[in-house]
Short mmCIF file of C-alpha atoms and ligand atoms in Angstrom, two decimals:
data_model
loop_
_atom_site.label_atom_id
_atom_site.label_comp_id
_atom_site.label_asym_id
_atom_site.label_seq_id
_atom_site.Cartn_x
_atom_site.Cartn_y
_atom_site.Cartn_z
CA MET R 4 158.26 86.42 6.82
CA ILE R 5 159.13 89.26 4.47
CA ILE R 6 162.15 89.62 2.22
CA VAL R 7 163.38 93.20 1.84
CA MET R 8 165.27 93.76 -1.41
CA LYS R 9 168.15 96.25 -1.63
CA PRO R 10 167.17 99.64 -3.10
CA GLU R 11 169.46 98.97 -6.07
CA ALA R 12 168.21 95.37 -6.63
CA LYS R 13 167.57 94.49 -10.26
CA GLU R 14 164.31 93.06 -11.64
CA LYS R 15 166.24 89.90 -12.59
CA GLN R 16 167.34 89.41 -8.95
CA LEU R 17 163.76 89.83 -7.76
CA LYS R 18 162.66 87.19 -10.26
CA GLU R 19 165.38 84.79 -9.07
CA VAL R 20 164.22 85.08 -5.44
CA CYS R 21 160.61 84.57 -6.52
CA SER R 22 161.46 81.47 -8.51
CA VAL R 23 163.15 79.91 -5.45
CA LEU R 24 159.98 80.61 -3.42
CA ASP R 25 157.86 79.27 -6.23
CA SER R 26 159.84 76.05 -6.42
CA LEU R 27 159.12 75.51 -2.72
CA ASP R 28 155.40 76.08 -3.27
CA LEU R 29 155.35 79.22 -1.12
CA GLY R 30 152.91 82.04 -1.80
CA ILE R 31 154.37 85.38 -2.91
CA HIS R 32 153.09 88.90 -2.42
CA ILE R 33 155.20 91.67 -3.93
CA SER R 34 154.98 95.31 -2.74
CA LYS R 35 156.92 97.81 -4.82
CA GLY R 36 157.53 100.98 -2.82
CA ALA R 37 159.24 104.18 -3.97
CA GLN R 38 162.56 103.04 -2.44
CA VAL R 39 162.47 99.30 -1.87
CA THR R 40 160.62 96.21 -2.98
CA ILE R 41 159.29 93.85 -0.35
CA ILE R 42 158.33 90.22 -0.91
CA GLY R 43 155.77 88.79 1.49
CA VAL R 44 156.12 85.02 1.83
CA ILE R 45 153.04 82.95 2.63
CA GLY R 46 153.26 79.36 3.78
CA ASP R 47 155.36 77.11 5.98
CA LYS R 48 158.63 78.99 6.54
CA ARG R 49 160.38 75.77 7.65
CA LYS R 50 160.68 75.02 3.93
CA LEU R 51 163.26 77.82 3.84
CA SER R 52 165.48 76.46 6.62
CA ASP R 53 168.08 75.12 4.14
CA VAL R 54 167.84 78.00 1.68
CA PRO R 55 170.27 80.89 2.35
CA LEU R 56 167.96 83.52 0.91
CA GLU R 57 169.80 86.37 2.62
CA LEU R 58 172.87 85.52 0.54
CA MET R 59 171.06 85.81 -2.78
CA PRO R 60 172.03 88.82 -4.93
CA GLY R 61 169.77 91.83 -4.37
CA VAL R 62 168.43 90.64 -1.00
CA ASP R 63 168.93 93.11 1.87
CA LYS R 64 167.38 91.25 4.82
CA LEU R 65 164.74 88.78 6.00
CA VAL R 66 162.26 90.06 8.57
CA PRO R 67 160.01 87.71 10.54
CA ILE R 68 156.40 88.85 10.99
CA VAL R 69 155.74 88.86 14.70
CA GLU R 70 151.99 89.46 14.52
CA SER R 71 149.68 86.44 14.33
CA TYR R 72 148.27 87.85 11.09
CA LYS R 73 150.24 88.28 7.88
CA LEU R 74 148.17 89.16 4.85
CA ALA R 75 146.45 91.96 6.77
CA SER R 76 149.71 93.25 8.24
CA LYS R 77 151.28 96.53 7.27
CA THR R 78 154.71 94.89 7.53
CA PHE R 79 153.63 92.48 4.82
CA LYS R 80 152.15 95.19 2.59
CA PRO R 81 153.29 98.68 3.58
CA GLU R 82 151.14 100.63 1.11
CA SER R 83 147.47 101.25 1.98
CA SER R 84 144.92 99.09 0.21
CA VAL R 85 142.08 100.54 -1.77
CA VAL R 86 139.09 98.22 -1.96
CA SER R 87 137.01 98.69 -5.08
CA ILE R 88 133.34 97.85 -4.77
CA ASP R 89 131.65 97.84 -8.17
CA GLY R 90 133.65 100.95 -9.10
CA ILE R 91 133.52 102.78 -5.75
CA GLU R 92 136.88 102.90 -4.00
CA VAL R 93 137.16 102.66 -0.22
CA GLY R 94 140.52 103.72 1.18
CA GLY R 95 141.32 106.21 -1.57
CA LYS R 96 141.07 109.98 -1.39
CA GLU R 97 137.30 110.09 -1.41
CA ILE R 98 135.31 109.70 1.80
CA VAL R 99 132.68 107.00 1.30
CA MET R 100 129.21 107.40 2.80
CA MET R 101 126.84 104.51 3.44
CA GLY R 102 123.33 105.21 4.69
CA GLY R 103 120.13 103.29 5.18
CA PRO R 104 117.85 101.61 7.67
CA CYS R 105 118.91 99.16 10.33
CA ALA R 106 116.36 96.69 8.95
CA ILE R 107 114.65 96.59 5.58
CA GLU R 108 110.98 96.88 6.54
CA SER R 109 109.16 97.40 3.24
CA ARG R 110 109.70 98.27 -0.41
CA GLU R 111 108.33 101.78 0.14
CA GLN R 112 110.59 102.42 3.12
CA LEU R 113 113.67 101.35 1.19
CA ILE R 114 112.83 103.36 -1.93
CA GLU R 115 112.26 106.48 0.20
CA VAL R 116 115.55 106.08 2.09
CA GLY R 117 117.47 105.10 -1.05
CA ASP R 118 116.36 108.20 -2.95
CA ALA R 119 117.18 110.37 0.06
CA VAL R 120 120.68 109.04 0.81
CA LYS R 121 121.56 109.19 -2.87
CA ALA R 122 120.47 112.84 -3.05
CA SER R 123 122.65 113.62 -0.01
CA GLY R 124 125.79 112.22 -1.68
CA ALA R 125 126.00 108.66 -0.32
CA GLN R 126 127.48 105.98 -2.58
CA PHE R 127 126.04 103.02 -0.65
CA LEU R 128 122.67 101.91 0.67
CA ARG R 129 122.85 99.79 3.79
CA GLY R 130 119.97 97.66 5.06
CA GLY R 131 119.57 94.51 7.10
CA ALA R 132 117.67 91.62 5.52
CA TYR R 133 118.93 89.08 8.10
CA LYS R 134 118.80 90.56 11.58
CA PRO R 135 120.66 88.76 14.36
CA ARG R 136 118.63 90.26 17.23
CA THR R 137 119.40 90.00 20.91
CA SER R 138 115.93 88.53 21.54
CA PRO R 139 114.73 85.60 19.40
CA TYR R 140 111.24 87.14 19.49
CA SER R 141 112.30 90.42 17.84
CA PHE R 142 111.87 91.02 14.08
CA GLN R 143 114.41 88.81 12.28
CA GLY R 144 114.37 90.47 8.86
CA LEU R 145 112.65 90.09 5.47
CA GLU R 146 115.48 87.89 4.16
CA GLU R 147 115.44 87.34 0.37
CA GLU R 148 112.38 89.55 -0.14
CA GLY R 149 114.37 92.41 1.41
CA LEU R 150 117.34 91.70 -0.85
CA LYS R 151 115.05 92.03 -3.87
CA TYR R 152 114.03 95.50 -2.68
CA MET R 153 117.72 96.36 -2.24
CA ARG R 154 118.40 95.33 -5.82
CA GLU R 155 115.49 97.40 -7.05
CA VAL R 156 116.83 100.49 -5.28
CA LYS R 157 120.28 99.84 -6.73
CA GLU R 158 118.82 99.77 -10.22
CA ARG R 159 116.78 102.90 -9.53
CA THR R 160 119.53 105.01 -7.94
CA GLY R 161 122.90 103.48 -8.88
CA LEU R 162 123.71 103.10 -5.17
CA LYS R 163 125.92 100.14 -4.26
CA ILE R 164 124.38 97.85 -1.67
CA VAL R 165 125.72 96.33 1.52
CA THR R 166 123.93 93.86 3.76
CA GLU R 167 124.73 91.64 6.70
CA VAL R 168 125.11 87.88 6.24
CA ILE R 169 124.78 85.50 9.16
CA SER R 170 125.12 81.97 7.79
CA GLN R 171 126.36 79.97 4.82
CA LYS R 172 122.84 79.96 3.37
CA SER R 173 122.49 83.74 3.64
CA VAL R 174 125.90 84.17 1.95
CA GLU R 175 124.72 82.02 -0.98
CA ILE R 176 121.49 83.99 -1.34
CA ALA R 177 122.90 87.49 -0.74
CA GLU R 178 125.76 86.90 -3.18
CA LYS R 179 123.24 87.14 -6.04
CA TYR R 180 121.95 90.55 -4.94
CA VAL R 181 124.50 92.68 -3.09
CA ASP R 182 127.82 94.41 -3.80
CA MET R 183 129.29 93.95 -0.34
CA PHE R 184 128.74 91.56 2.56
CA GLN R 185 128.66 92.86 6.10
CA ILE R 186 129.85 90.68 8.97
CA GLY R 187 128.17 91.98 12.10
CA ALA R 188 129.78 92.59 15.48
CA ARG R 189 128.17 89.46 16.93
CA ASN R 190 129.70 87.29 14.22
CA MET R 191 133.18 88.79 14.12
CA GLN R 192 134.66 85.62 15.56
CA ASN R 193 132.40 83.20 13.72
CA PHE R 194 135.44 81.75 11.98
CA TYR R 195 133.38 79.40 9.83
CA LEU R 196 131.35 82.34 8.46
CA LEU R 197 134.54 84.38 7.92
CA ARG R 198 135.94 81.55 5.81
CA GLU R 199 132.67 81.34 3.86
CA VAL R 200 132.81 85.00 2.79
CA GLY R 201 136.55 84.57 2.23
CA LYS R 202 135.80 81.95 -0.40
CA THR R 203 133.75 84.46 -2.41
CA LYS R 204 135.23 87.37 -4.34
CA LYS R 205 132.80 89.88 -2.85
CA PRO R 206 134.11 92.75 -0.72
CA VAL R 207 133.45 92.34 2.99
CA LEU R 208 132.70 95.00 5.61
CA LEU R 209 134.00 93.49 8.84
CA LYS R 210 132.59 95.07 11.98
CA ARG R 211 134.54 95.01 15.20
CA GLY R 212 133.18 92.59 17.81
CA LEU R 213 131.45 94.03 20.87
CA SER R 214 134.39 93.20 23.12
CA ALA R 215 137.10 92.46 20.59
CA THR R 216 140.62 93.80 20.84
CA ILE R 217 142.10 95.37 17.72
CA ASP R 218 144.38 92.35 17.29
CA GLU R 219 141.44 89.92 17.44
CA TRP R 220 139.61 92.06 14.90
CA ILE R 221 142.55 92.09 12.46
CA ASN R 222 142.91 88.33 12.91
CA ALA R 223 139.26 88.02 11.88
CA ALA R 224 140.17 89.93 8.70
CA GLU R 225 143.06 87.50 8.23
CA TYR R 226 140.59 84.58 8.26
CA ILE R 227 138.76 86.14 5.30
CA MET R 228 141.99 87.00 3.47
CA SER R 229 143.51 83.57 4.08
CA GLU R 230 140.79 82.14 1.83
CA GLY R 231 141.89 84.44 -1.02
CA ASN R 232 139.50 87.34 -0.60
CA TYR R 233 141.62 90.45 0.06
CA ASN R 234 138.71 92.88 -0.32
CA VAL R 235 138.19 93.60 3.35
CA VAL R 236 137.10 96.93 4.87
CA LEU R 237 137.14 97.22 8.67
CA CYS R 238 134.35 99.00 10.56
CA GLU R 239 134.72 100.43 14.07
CA ARG R 240 131.24 100.43 15.62
CA GLY R 241 131.92 101.04 19.29
CA ILE R 242 132.93 98.61 22.02
CA ARG R 243 131.54 97.64 25.42
CA THR R 244 132.97 99.69 28.28
CA PHE R 245 131.80 100.66 31.77
CA GLU R 246 130.20 103.83 30.34
CA THR R 247 126.41 103.67 30.09
CA ALA R 248 125.65 107.15 28.70
CA THR R 249 126.00 105.75 25.20
CA ARG R 250 125.09 102.30 23.82
CA ASN R 251 128.78 101.56 23.19
CA THR R 252 131.96 103.62 23.35
CA LEU R 253 133.35 104.76 20.01
CA ASP R 254 137.03 103.83 20.03
CA ILE R 255 138.42 106.72 18.00
CA SER R 256 141.96 105.57 18.70
CA ALA R 257 141.20 102.36 16.80
CA ILE R 258 141.40 104.39 13.57
CA PRO R 259 145.10 105.39 13.78
CA VAL R 260 145.98 102.08 15.47
CA VAL R 261 144.40 100.07 12.66
CA LYS R 262 146.12 102.30 10.09
CA SER R 263 149.48 101.64 11.73
CA LYS R 264 149.01 97.86 11.96
CA THR R 265 147.26 97.04 8.69
CA HIS R 266 146.93 98.33 5.15
CA LEU R 267 143.15 97.77 5.15
CA PRO R 268 140.67 100.66 4.90
CA ILE R 269 138.56 101.49 7.95
CA ILE R 270 135.17 103.15 8.19
CA VAL R 271 133.16 104.11 11.28
CA ASP R 272 129.59 103.40 12.36
CA PRO R 273 128.61 106.26 14.68
CA SER R 274 125.02 104.95 14.97
CA HIS R 275 125.72 101.69 16.81
CA ALA R 276 128.61 103.33 18.63
CA SER R 277 126.38 105.92 20.29
CA GLY R 278 122.85 104.48 20.21
CA LYS R 279 121.49 108.04 20.06
CA TRP R 280 120.94 110.06 16.93
CA GLU R 281 121.99 113.27 18.70
CA TYR R 282 125.60 112.07 18.90
CA VAL R 283 125.88 110.76 15.36
CA LEU R 284 126.98 114.08 13.79
CA PRO R 285 129.78 114.95 16.25
CA LEU R 286 131.09 111.37 16.27
CA SER R 287 131.06 111.30 12.48
CA ARG R 288 133.10 114.48 12.34
CA ALA R 289 135.57 113.11 14.88
CA ALA R 290 135.94 109.87 12.93
CA ILE R 291 136.64 111.64 9.65
CA ALA R 292 139.11 113.98 11.36
CA ALA R 293 140.92 110.95 12.85
CA GLY R 294 141.41 109.42 9.40
CA ALA R 295 138.41 107.15 8.79
CA ASP R 296 137.85 106.34 5.12
CA GLY R 297 134.08 106.61 5.39
CA LEU R 298 130.96 106.30 7.52
CA ILE R 299 128.04 103.89 7.72
CA VAL R 300 124.99 105.57 9.23
CA GLU R 301 121.47 104.39 10.03
CA VAL R 302 118.77 106.44 8.29
CA HIS R 303 115.01 105.89 8.57
CA PRO R 304 112.12 107.93 7.10
CA ASN R 305 110.35 107.80 10.44
CA PRO R 306 112.73 106.73 13.22
CA ARG R 307 109.96 106.67 15.85
CA CYS R 308 108.27 103.80 13.98
CA ALA R 309 111.45 101.87 13.09
CA VAL R 310 111.29 98.17 13.96
CA SER R 311 114.90 98.31 15.13
CA ASP R 312 117.40 100.95 16.23
CA GLY R 313 115.01 103.91 15.84
CA PRO R 314 116.65 105.98 18.62
CA GLN R 315 119.98 106.01 16.79
CA SER R 316 118.57 106.52 13.28
CA LEU R 317 118.77 109.84 11.48
CA THR R 318 115.91 111.21 9.42
CA PRO R 319 116.80 111.77 5.75
CA GLU R 320 117.02 115.52 6.48
CA LYS R 321 119.50 114.98 9.30
CA PHE R 322 121.54 112.64 7.12
CA SER R 323 121.70 115.39 4.51
CA THR R 324 122.97 117.82 7.16
CA LEU R 325 125.59 115.26 8.19
CA CYS R 326 126.79 114.85 4.60
CA ASP R 327 127.02 118.64 4.16
CA SER R 328 129.06 118.85 7.33
CA VAL R 329 131.49 116.12 6.22
CA LYS R 330 131.75 117.78 2.82
CA LYS R 331 132.85 121.03 4.50
CA MET R 332 135.52 119.21 6.53
CA VAL R 333 137.20 117.14 3.85
CA PRO R 334 139.41 119.84 2.23
CA LEU R 335 141.10 120.35 5.63
CA ILE R 336 142.32 116.75 5.64
CA ASP R 337 143.11 116.52 1.94
CA ARG R 338 140.18 114.23 1.16
CA THR R 339 137.24 114.61 -1.23
CA PHE R 340 133.52 114.00 -0.97
CA ASN R 341 131.54 112.43 -3.82
CA ILE R 342 133.20 114.22 -6.70
CA ASP R 343 130.47 113.13 -9.19
C1 LIG F 29 123.72 96.72 12.00
O1 LIG F 29 124.57 97.22 11.25
O2 LIG F 29 122.51 96.92 11.91
C2 LIG F 29 124.22 95.92 13.15
C3 LIG F 29 123.47 94.99 13.71
O3 LIG F 29 125.45 96.29 13.52
P1 LIG F 29 126.46 95.63 14.59
O4 LIG F 29 126.76 94.26 14.06
O5 LIG F 29 127.63 96.56 14.57
O6 LIG F 29 125.76 95.61 15.93
MN1 LIG F 30 121.16 98.51 13.64
#
């Protein structure tokens, strides 16, 4: 439920409402807008059945939240959230670029890609150390050794690092090395894992499940937030449809829909959405034009030899072209690109 205060409500009246909620052990989330202040109430609303909150001075109305998620809901928090990841803001004016290989293969590979994506204007290096592959016989990742290479590239370039976690153990290990956890499409409804990353303070990049509706996806974000970690960034990475020309179908409409239903930032992964490097540039441009807060793109020094997702990986040169293209677009939509 949310409590909407009257535009002329006094600070003292707001405090009085909050102290009633406090005395009932209900969680409080205050959003101060230009016109009105909204109080989001977290907890069992039956506790309020005998409390005539709507009669309290300064209160305009009580509005039930109809969605199954609350903390992630735009009704609950109307202003957009900006998630800060070791100083880089996602969801602000600046478009955030993340680039790197599908899988970390070697120290040399990661250093080469790291230097290249940094030079192109990316703020993040992506790279999989734990790879949940479709076949159990495919390369499963370098695990902690790969995370050490990530850390080395962070120290060398200043890039922030994001990597996928797949289990409680990988969360514990990765927490020591990375700036942001990624929850992959295949784990979007692994509620136990969502709670695990929710218990940490680390920002989480939550990919959309292969066949997940937008509501299911936002509920997955709610799982993380319900544990106290509000630093969630959503990632649209294409969904399964009847179309076979591309690996998945990029759901561009998810961007404005997500923005209308939640206050969380959203970025787009054009690599997994298309499965073909040729389509990564046009899909990236479309995503930015539709309001995405950033992109996560697979980049490999030699895509032909990549152990995973080579056909959808850009060379460092092509990633640089992509960044230049996004840079040219951003003034049209009142955004900026790596102002450093
Ligand atoms: C990845 O980012 O390499 C990956 C496996 O992505 P997804 O979970 O979206 O398939
Ligand atoms: Mn991949």
